[in-house]
Amino acid sequence: MTTVKRLWSLGTGRFGILIVALVMITAVVSLFWTPFDPGAVDARARWSDPSWPHVLGTDNSGRDIASLLMAGARTTVVVAIGAGVVASVLGIALAALGSLTARWLRESIAVLVDILIAFPVLIIAMMITAVWGGSLAVVIWAVGIGFGVNVARVTRPELRRVLHSDYVLAGRASGLTTGQNLTRHLLPNVAPVFIVQLSWGMAVAVLAEAGLSYLGFGAPVTQPSWGVLLSDLQAYIAVHPLTVVWPGLAITLTVLGLNLLGDALREAADPTLAERAPSARTHVPGVVA
């Protein structure tokens, strides 16, 4: 509870929580209600300016942009959570194998992680989707695998550090197996680092899904997606620039909210960071670049 209070007391934490909550609530609400059918075409309402009842205007087919953004939030949440689950399982598995196994296997895992981490997440995702085709499931697995390697690289040194702690050695002496030590002592103690990485990974997933959909490697055109909407509207940016602002703003705010939430989680979990320079706490998701 102290960590939660400290997180809410931080401006970046409040902003991140509010943005993430807004996106999730929008995704849930869109399951039951949107102002208009996101797929409904109304040729008479093409390129309507923001006004009632189309509060954000319409696109070249007369579809309501606000409804498309709400439906696209579902895709964003599904990809972020799905990629987070895949990255968590893969990252923890690689970190555990790279920390608790025989030396030859530990070193092999470390070399494998170093090789895979040299490839940006988007490149890995594009290679996988180019082979298996574009779909949300492929995007989730591609981004999850790409960022799972990053999770493993950060979590493995923490596991190695905790592995030599007194309470872990005491647990081993009392007869705890490697698996029991992992679940009782190791994972709970690396949880703060893991949770921070997970929040950043979900931000990368949102950005990667939008980028892949924009390039035609992500969600199919029939699936509401902020990246697909941005790709559809960018051809008309010179004539109707405002329509492109809305999906771009949604992507930007969501990624910014998740990144700031990750920074705030790191600071809330480790109060000593508050004494350091602000530049030391700034995180840029370079794996996407």
XYZ file of N, CA, C and O in Angstrom, residues 23 81 97-98 109 118 125 172 187 211 241 250 267 270:
56
model
N -7.905 4.291 -21.210
C -7.862 3.405 -22.378
C -8.591 2.098 -22.073
O -9.364 1.600 -22.901
N -1.880 -6.499 -23.415
C -1.962 -7.545 -22.396
C -1.410 -8.869 -22.926
O -0.641 -9.562 -22.248
N 16.466 -20.006 -16.578
C 17.420 -20.932 -17.181
C 18.828 -20.337 -17.185
O 19.814 -21.066 -17.060
N 18.899 -19.022 -17.326
C 20.194 -18.366 -17.348
C 20.770 -18.103 -15.976
O 21.866 -17.530 -15.868
N 22.492 -19.537 -22.745
C 21.323 -18.665 -22.688
C 21.740 -17.200 -22.760
O 21.120 -16.389 -23.461
N 19.993 -7.871 -30.108
C 20.565 -6.974 -31.116
C 19.531 -6.592 -32.176
O 19.718 -5.605 -32.887
N 9.281 -8.580 -35.173
C 7.853 -8.704 -35.456
C 7.579 -8.727 -36.957
O 6.745 -9.503 -37.443
N 17.768 -22.992 0.758
C 18.397 -24.147 0.127
C 18.904 -25.127 1.181
O 18.774 -26.348 1.033
N 11.529 -14.900 -7.339
C 10.591 -14.104 -8.127
C 9.976 -12.946 -7.323
O 9.865 -11.830 -7.851
N 2.509 0.498 -35.449
C 3.453 0.575 -36.553
C 3.279 -0.560 -37.548
O 3.293 -0.343 -38.766
N -6.260 17.437 -42.480
C -5.203 17.105 -41.512
C -5.724 16.762 -40.125
O -5.101 15.988 -39.398
N -4.045 9.449 -29.886
C -4.387 8.298 -29.046
C -3.167 7.397 -28.836
O -2.891 6.954 -27.708
N 10.434 4.396 -9.568
C 10.752 5.333 -8.494
C 9.995 4.988 -7.214
O 10.531 5.128 -6.110
N 11.665 2.062 -5.573
C 12.997 2.361 -5.059
C 13.068 3.846 -4.722
O 13.409 4.664 -5.575
